[in-house]
Tab-separated table of C-alpha atoms in Angstrom:
chain	number	residue	atom	x	y	z
A	1	MET	CA	0.009	-0.012	-0.091
A	2	LYS	CA	2.899	2.377	0.788
A	3	THR	CA	4.496	1.697	-2.517
A	4	ILE	CA	1.192	2.579	-4.344
A	5	LYS	CA	0.773	5.750	-2.291
A	6	LEU	CA	4.261	6.764	-3.031
A	7	LYS	CA	3.726	6.119	-6.695
A	8	TYR	CA	0.656	8.333	-6.800
A	9	PHE	CA	2.451	10.951	-4.725
A	10	THR	CA	5.422	11.008	-7.176
A	11	THR	CA	3.022	11.240	-10.146
A	12	GLY	CA	1.224	14.135	-8.502
A	13	ILE	CA	4.516	15.979	-7.965
A	14	MET	CA	5.530	15.447	-11.559
A	15	PHE	CA	2.193	16.694	-12.787
A	16	LEU	CA	2.454	19.840	-10.737
A	17	LEU	CA	5.969	20.409	-11.937
A	18	VAL	CA	4.862	20.034	-15.644
A	19	LEU	CA	2.024	22.636	-14.866
A	20	ALA	CA	4.480	24.942	-13.318
A	21	SER	CA	6.860	24.681	-16.255
A	22	CYS	CA	4.125	25.365	-18.712
A	23	ASN	CA	3.001	28.372	-16.783
A	24	ASP	CA	6.646	29.515	-16.718
A	25	LEU	CA	6.682	29.434	-20.524
A	26	ASP	CA	3.599	31.738	-20.783
A	27	ARG	CA	5.469	34.976	-20.172
A	28	PHE	CA	6.334	38.019	-22.175
A	29	PRO	CA	9.992	38.750	-22.930
A	30	HIS	CA	11.642	41.029	-20.335
A	31	ASP	CA	12.827	43.530	-22.953
A	32	ALA	CA	9.878	43.702	-25.327
A	33	ILE	CA	6.145	44.167	-25.200
A	34	GLU	CA	3.309	42.389	-27.166
A	35	ARG	CA	0.966	44.262	-29.528
A	36	SER	CA	-1.882	44.155	-26.983
A	37	GLN	CA	0.352	46.039	-24.440
A	38	SER	CA	1.443	48.485	-27.017
A	39	PHE	CA	-1.382	50.878	-27.351
A	40	GLN	CA	-2.828	51.669	-23.928
A	41	SER	CA	-2.167	55.393	-23.604
A	42	VAL	CA	-1.370	58.574	-25.627
A	43	GLN	CA	2.253	58.190	-24.349
A	44	ASP	CA	2.428	54.797	-26.146
A	45	ALA	CA	1.358	56.529	-29.358
A	46	SER	CA	3.964	59.155	-28.893
A	47	ASN	CA	6.632	56.579	-28.407
A	48	TRP	CA	5.609	54.883	-31.591
A	49	ASN	CA	5.505	58.219	-33.436
A	50	THR	CA	9.123	58.806	-32.413
A	51	GLY	CA	10.069	55.344	-33.887
A	52	MET	CA	8.250	56.125	-37.089
A	53	TYR	CA	10.283	59.269	-37.614
A	54	GLY	CA	13.433	57.428	-36.878
A	55	GLN	CA	12.613	54.737	-39.456
A	56	LEU	CA	11.489	57.364	-41.969
A	57	ARG	CA	14.815	59.136	-41.782
A	58	ASN	CA	16.588	55.907	-42.521
A	59	ARG	CA	14.464	55.410	-45.604
A	60	VAL	CA	15.074	58.754	-47.253
A	61	TYR	CA	18.808	58.971	-47.931
A	62	GLY	CA	21.406	56.391	-48.782
A	63	LEU	CA	20.566	53.737	-51.349
A	64	TYR	CA	16.913	54.928	-51.470
A	65	MET	CA	18.186	58.002	-53.228
A	66	TYR	CA	21.320	57.236	-55.034
A	67	SER	CA	20.488	53.798	-56.649
A	68	THR	CA	17.897	55.477	-58.905
A	69	ASP	CA	20.389	58.272	-59.828
A	70	ILE	CA	23.006	55.518	-60.671
A	71	GLN	CA	20.347	53.598	-62.885
A	72	ALA	CA	19.507	56.835	-64.712
A	73	ASP	CA	23.080	57.565	-65.628
A	74	GLN	CA	23.171	60.712	-63.308
A	75	LEU	CA	26.122	59.140	-61.492
A	76	ASN	CA	28.827	57.265	-63.418
A	77	ALA	CA	31.430	54.756	-62.161
A	78	THR	CA	34.998	55.822	-61.717
A	79	LEU	CA	38.033	53.576	-62.025
A	80	ASP	CA	38.061	52.777	-58.273
A	81	TYR	CA	34.278	52.322	-57.686
A	82	GLY	CA	34.849	48.701	-56.770
A	83	ASN	CA	31.661	47.521	-58.426
A	84	ARG	CA	29.549	49.145	-55.779
A	85	ASN	CA	25.979	49.296	-57.176
A	86	GLY	CA	27.406	47.667	-60.344
A	87	GLY	CA	24.187	45.758	-61.103
A	88	VAL	CA	21.964	48.820	-61.334
A	89	HIS	CA	24.739	50.720	-63.183
A	90	ARG	CA	24.907	48.098	-65.831
A	91	TRP	CA	21.146	47.336	-65.957
A	92	ASP	CA	21.892	43.632	-65.339
A	93	PHE	CA	20.615	43.409	-61.777
A	94	LEU	CA	18.492	40.567	-60.448
A	95	ALA	CA	15.663	40.518	-57.965
A	96	ASP	CA	18.046	39.659	-55.009
A	97	ASP	CA	20.235	42.692	-55.740
A	98	TYR	CA	20.459	44.571	-52.478
A	99	THR	CA	19.486	47.908	-53.986
A	100	ILE	CA	16.211	46.309	-55.149
A	101	ARG	CA	15.584	43.743	-52.368
A	102	ASP	CA	16.308	46.066	-49.385
A	103	THR	CA	14.297	49.024	-50.866
A	104	TRP	CA	11.212	46.844	-51.407
A	105	GLN	CA	11.537	45.095	-48.017
A	106	SER	CA	12.145	48.329	-46.111
A	107	TYR	CA	9.269	50.238	-47.495
A	108	TYR	CA	6.815	47.395	-46.946
A	109	SER	CA	8.271	46.793	-43.380
A	110	GLY	CA	7.426	50.437	-42.646
A	111	ILE	CA	3.990	50.070	-44.038
A	112	THR	CA	3.388	46.987	-41.913
A	113	SER	CA	4.339	48.908	-38.865
A	114	ILE	CA	2.160	51.860	-39.817
A	115	ASN	CA	-0.892	49.518	-40.394
A	116	ALA	CA	-0.390	47.983	-36.997
A	117	ALA	CA	-0.081	51.472	-35.289
A	118	ILE	CA	-3.099	52.878	-37.101
A	119	GLU	CA	-5.265	49.984	-35.868
A	120	GLY	CA	-3.704	50.370	-32.372
A	121	PHE	CA	-4.221	54.064	-32.113
A	122	GLU	CA	-7.982	53.636	-32.742
A	123	THR	CA	-8.183	51.563	-29.504
A	124	ILE	CA	-6.607	54.158	-27.191
A	125	GLU	CA	-9.057	56.053	-25.004
A	126	THR	CA	-8.268	59.726	-24.332
A	127	GLU	CA	-9.173	61.717	-21.256
A	128	THR	CA	-8.907	65.289	-22.391
A	129	GLU	CA	-9.380	67.343	-25.548
A	130	GLU	CA	-5.700	67.926	-25.627
A	131	GLU	CA	-4.925	64.213	-25.625
A	132	ALA	CA	-7.457	63.654	-28.348
A	133	ALA	CA	-5.852	66.283	-30.547
A	134	GLU	CA	-2.419	64.912	-29.955
A	135	LEU	CA	-3.485	61.392	-30.822
A	136	ASN	CA	-5.310	62.535	-33.897
A	137	GLN	CA	-2.056	64.210	-35.058
A	138	TYR	CA	-0.149	60.916	-34.577
A	139	ILE	CA	-2.776	59.087	-36.702
A	140	SER	CA	-2.512	61.805	-39.434
A	141	GLU	CA	1.250	61.563	-39.509
A	142	ALA	CA	1.033	57.752	-39.878
A	143	TYR	CA	-1.301	58.054	-42.882
A	144	LEU	CA	1.040	60.616	-44.505
A	145	THR	CA	4.055	58.358	-44.030
A	146	ARG	CA	2.181	55.463	-45.661
A	147	ALA	CA	1.316	57.697	-48.518
A	148	TYR	CA	4.913	58.515	-48.879
A	149	TYR	CA	6.097	54.912	-48.781
A	150	TYR	CA	3.509	53.834	-51.377
A	151	HIS	CA	4.526	56.637	-53.730
A	152	GLN	CA	8.119	55.569	-53.547
A	153	LEU	CA	7.173	51.971	-54.251
A	154	ILE	CA	4.943	52.811	-57.178
A	155	LEU	CA	7.682	54.987	-58.771
A	156	ARG	CA	10.218	52.190	-58.540
A	157	PHE	CA	8.313	49.054	-59.216
A	158	SER	CA	5.559	49.984	-61.672
A	159	LYS	CA	5.025	51.643	-64.974
A	160	SER	CA	4.795	55.450	-65.050
A	161	TYR	CA	1.249	56.715	-64.528
A	162	ASP	CA	-0.576	56.997	-67.743
A	163	PRO	CA	-4.249	58.270	-67.409
A	164	ALA	CA	-5.235	56.172	-70.446
A	165	THR	CA	-3.967	52.824	-68.935
A	166	ALA	CA	-3.543	53.332	-65.218
A	167	SER	CA	-6.608	51.298	-64.293
A	168	SER	CA	-5.215	48.208	-65.999
A	169	ASP	CA	-1.485	48.705	-65.517
A	170	LEU	CA	-0.039	46.660	-62.637
A	171	GLY	CA	1.089	48.529	-59.660
A	172	VAL	CA	2.288	47.245	-56.255
A	173	PRO	CA	0.347	45.161	-53.655
A	174	LEU	CA	-1.894	47.381	-51.327
A	175	MET	CA	-1.506	46.367	-47.759
A	176	LEU	CA	-3.841	48.368	-45.593
A	177	GLU	CA	-4.366	46.182	-42.625
A	178	TYR	CA	-1.784	44.492	-40.250
A	179	ASP	CA	-1.753	40.881	-41.280
A	180	ILE	CA	1.492	39.041	-41.622
A	181	GLU	CA	-0.214	36.209	-43.537
A	182	ASN	CA	-1.593	38.504	-46.238
A	183	PHE	CA	0.217	38.120	-49.466
A	184	ALA	CA	-1.897	40.434	-51.558
A	185	PRO	CA	-1.631	40.543	-55.385
A	186	ARG	CA	-0.585	43.655	-57.236
A	187	SER	CA	-3.222	46.278	-57.424
A	188	SER	CA	-3.584	48.608	-60.489
A	189	VAL	CA	-1.460	51.720	-60.802
A	190	GLN	CA	-4.723	53.757	-60.502
A	191	ALA	CA	-5.731	51.935	-57.251
A	192	VAL	CA	-2.417	52.600	-55.609
A	193	TYR	CA	-2.452	56.366	-56.609
A	194	ASP	CA	-6.083	56.658	-55.351
A	195	GLN	CA	-4.921	55.162	-52.004
A	196	ILE	CA	-1.986	57.596	-51.864
A	197	LEU	CA	-4.302	60.527	-52.383
A	198	ALA	CA	-6.799	59.206	-49.841
A	199	ASP	CA	-4.054	58.865	-47.270
A	200	ILE	CA	-2.868	62.436	-48.009
A	201	GLU	CA	-6.514	63.750	-47.418
A	202	THR	CA	-6.725	61.916	-44.217
A	203	ALA	CA	-3.503	63.425	-43.000
A	204	ARG	CA	-4.552	66.877	-44.085
A	205	ASP	CA	-7.495	66.915	-41.702
A	206	GLY	CA	-5.265	66.105	-38.705
A	207	LEU	CA	-2.434	68.466	-39.707
A	208	ALA	CA	-4.466	71.395	-40.860
A	209	ASP	CA	-3.660	73.397	-37.552
A	210	VAL	CA	0.085	72.633	-37.783
A	211	PRO	CA	1.692	75.601	-39.485
A	212	GLY	CA	4.585	75.144	-41.743
A	213	VAL	CA	7.992	76.566	-40.707
A	214	GLN	CA	11.422	76.565	-42.318
A	215	GLY	CA	13.405	73.424	-41.609
A	216	SER	CA	10.564	71.746	-39.621
A	217	LYS	CA	11.589	68.532	-37.977
A	218	TYR	CA	8.122	67.210	-38.039
A	219	TYR	CA	5.173	67.029	-40.388
A	220	THR	CA	3.252	70.292	-40.969
A	221	SER	CA	0.305	71.269	-43.154
A	222	ASP	CA	2.831	72.382	-45.676
A	223	VAL	CA	4.461	68.928	-45.856
A	224	VAL	CA	1.035	67.515	-46.797
A	225	THR	CA	0.704	70.057	-49.652
A	226	ALA	CA	4.171	69.394	-50.801
A	227	LEU	CA	3.670	65.671	-51.103
A	228	GLU	CA	0.335	66.272	-52.814
A	229	ALA	CA	2.005	68.459	-55.440
A	230	ARG	CA	4.640	65.742	-56.163
A	231	VAL	CA	2.099	62.942	-56.398
A	232	LYS	CA	-0.149	64.940	-58.729
A	233	PHE	CA	2.816	65.803	-60.877
A	234	TYR	CA	3.676	62.077	-61.458
A	235	MET	CA	-0.053	61.546	-62.206
A	236	GLN	CA	0.169	64.168	-64.960
A	237	ASP	CA	-2.447	66.257	-63.151
A	238	TRP	CA	-0.595	69.386	-64.100
A	239	GLN	CA	-3.224	71.774	-62.860
A	240	GLY	CA	-3.596	70.039	-59.546
A	241	ALA	CA	0.184	69.944	-59.102
A	242	LYS	CA	0.601	73.580	-59.988
A	243	GLU	CA	-2.185	74.692	-57.514
A	244	ALA	CA	-0.558	72.680	-54.654
A	245	ALA	CA	2.956	74.032	-55.545
A	246	ASP	CA	1.697	77.606	-55.877
A	247	GLU	CA	0.240	77.493	-52.504
A	248	LEU	CA	3.551	76.869	-51.036
A	249	ILE	CA	5.483	79.327	-53.263
A	250	THR	CA	3.124	82.207	-52.733
A	251	SER	CA	3.120	81.689	-48.951
A	252	GLY	CA	6.651	83.283	-48.879
A	253	ARG	CA	7.647	80.812	-46.098
A	254	TYR	CA	10.445	79.130	-48.165
A	255	PRO	CA	12.087	81.762	-50.322
A	256	LEU	CA	14.805	80.613	-52.671
A	257	ILE	CA	18.411	81.575	-51.760
A	258	THR	CA	19.679	84.342	-54.003
A	259	SER	CA	23.095	85.176	-52.606
A	260	GLU	CA	26.541	83.615	-52.178
A	261	GLU	CA	26.342	84.209	-48.516
A	262	GLY	CA	22.961	82.504	-48.242
A	263	LEU	CA	24.162	79.417	-50.158
A	264	MET	CA	27.165	79.104	-47.921
A	265	ALA	CA	24.874	79.289	-44.813
A	266	TYR	CA	22.542	76.786	-46.259
A	267	TRP	CA	25.093	74.123	-47.038
A	268	TYR	CA	27.939	74.834	-44.676
A	269	GLN	CA	25.923	75.904	-41.605
A	270	ASP	CA	23.019	73.457	-42.230
A	271	GLY	CA	20.408	76.212	-42.920
A	272	GLY	CA	16.832	75.531	-43.503
A	273	GLN	CA	15.578	78.530	-45.616
A	274	GLU	CA	14.274	76.400	-48.495
A	275	ASP	CA	13.475	73.251	-46.515
A	276	ILE	CA	9.835	72.333	-45.843
A	277	LEU	CA	10.834	69.283	-43.811
A	278	GLN	CA	14.291	68.439	-42.428
A	279	LEU	CA	14.245	65.364	-40.256
A	280	PHE	CA	15.962	65.605	-36.872
A	281	VAL	CA	19.607	64.158	-36.483
A	282	SER	CA	21.546	64.552	-33.259
A	283	ALA	CA	25.154	64.945	-34.391
A	284	PRO	CA	27.705	63.522	-33.791
A	285	ASP	CA	26.274	60.588	-31.912
A	286	GLU	CA	23.301	59.867	-34.183
A	287	LEU	CA	23.691	60.212	-37.940
A	288	ALA	CA	21.189	59.536	-40.654
A	289	ASN	CA	21.768	57.466	-43.823
A	290	THR	CA	24.442	59.238	-46.004
A	291	ASN	CA	25.090	59.450	-49.725
A	292	SER	CA	28.773	58.738	-49.492
A	293	ILE	CA	28.530	56.978	-52.865
A	294	TYR	CA	28.808	60.358	-54.546
A	295	LEU	CA	32.282	60.986	-53.239
A	296	GLY	CA	34.637	58.409	-51.772
A	297	PHE	CA	36.713	61.010	-49.903
A	298	ASN	CA	39.938	59.800	-48.472
A	299	GLY	CA	41.706	62.188	-46.027
A	300	GLY	CA	45.014	60.570	-46.537
A	301	THR	CA	45.069	61.305	-50.262
């Protein structure tokens, strides 16, 4: 009888240990949070917004800018270029070329994060009118960033917009919800541009009261108008592009530099007279993507 009791007792202890072990595994990492924990307050939205700007800054310069210049023969190889960006220079690149692969992956990674944030922001409950206004601005900035990313994708991976064929020409996949299992087919060029304009309009409502200033580190109403002008230009909507551009030009907020001294101040002292948006960088500890491909400077020579 004692042997049987001991057997049952041992089995019970092992069962409890198994339960305890399973319970131990059901924990969140100590250095990360799960999505359900990520959108509980306006401060959470603010933290995400800061991350969005950091990611945006890294997707503006570097290969996102110079690879298209190289492909368009605006930048030619020198004797010591070391085959850097050789594929796009020669037009014999493959799908796994890093200038193609990384650009595609990075823009869609940014869109995925934005979709998750837009959904999460909608679940945050605000307590004051000030919090509601702040959250609405974060939502608007997310929509504007998504519009920018999709415009960069459609320029690089689709035919140019043609009003006569845009509805049938293949564009890029439209991913408007957070779903890592969704592998959407390519939408038409027209559908993608329609979505870009819709996101710009959504952003305009939330940023209407944010005035434009020279060298702004964050989105303003003028940034919305500037992106609208660029998108409509590529859509061959000449009148719409001109109206948006004229709105900024006639505002007088960003006058063109007309003197040697002004040009020196702009480039040498990092001026912002002509800049509608100049993303923040804390030098020297934090530097944005660079365009060092244009000049391989060697101090020793």
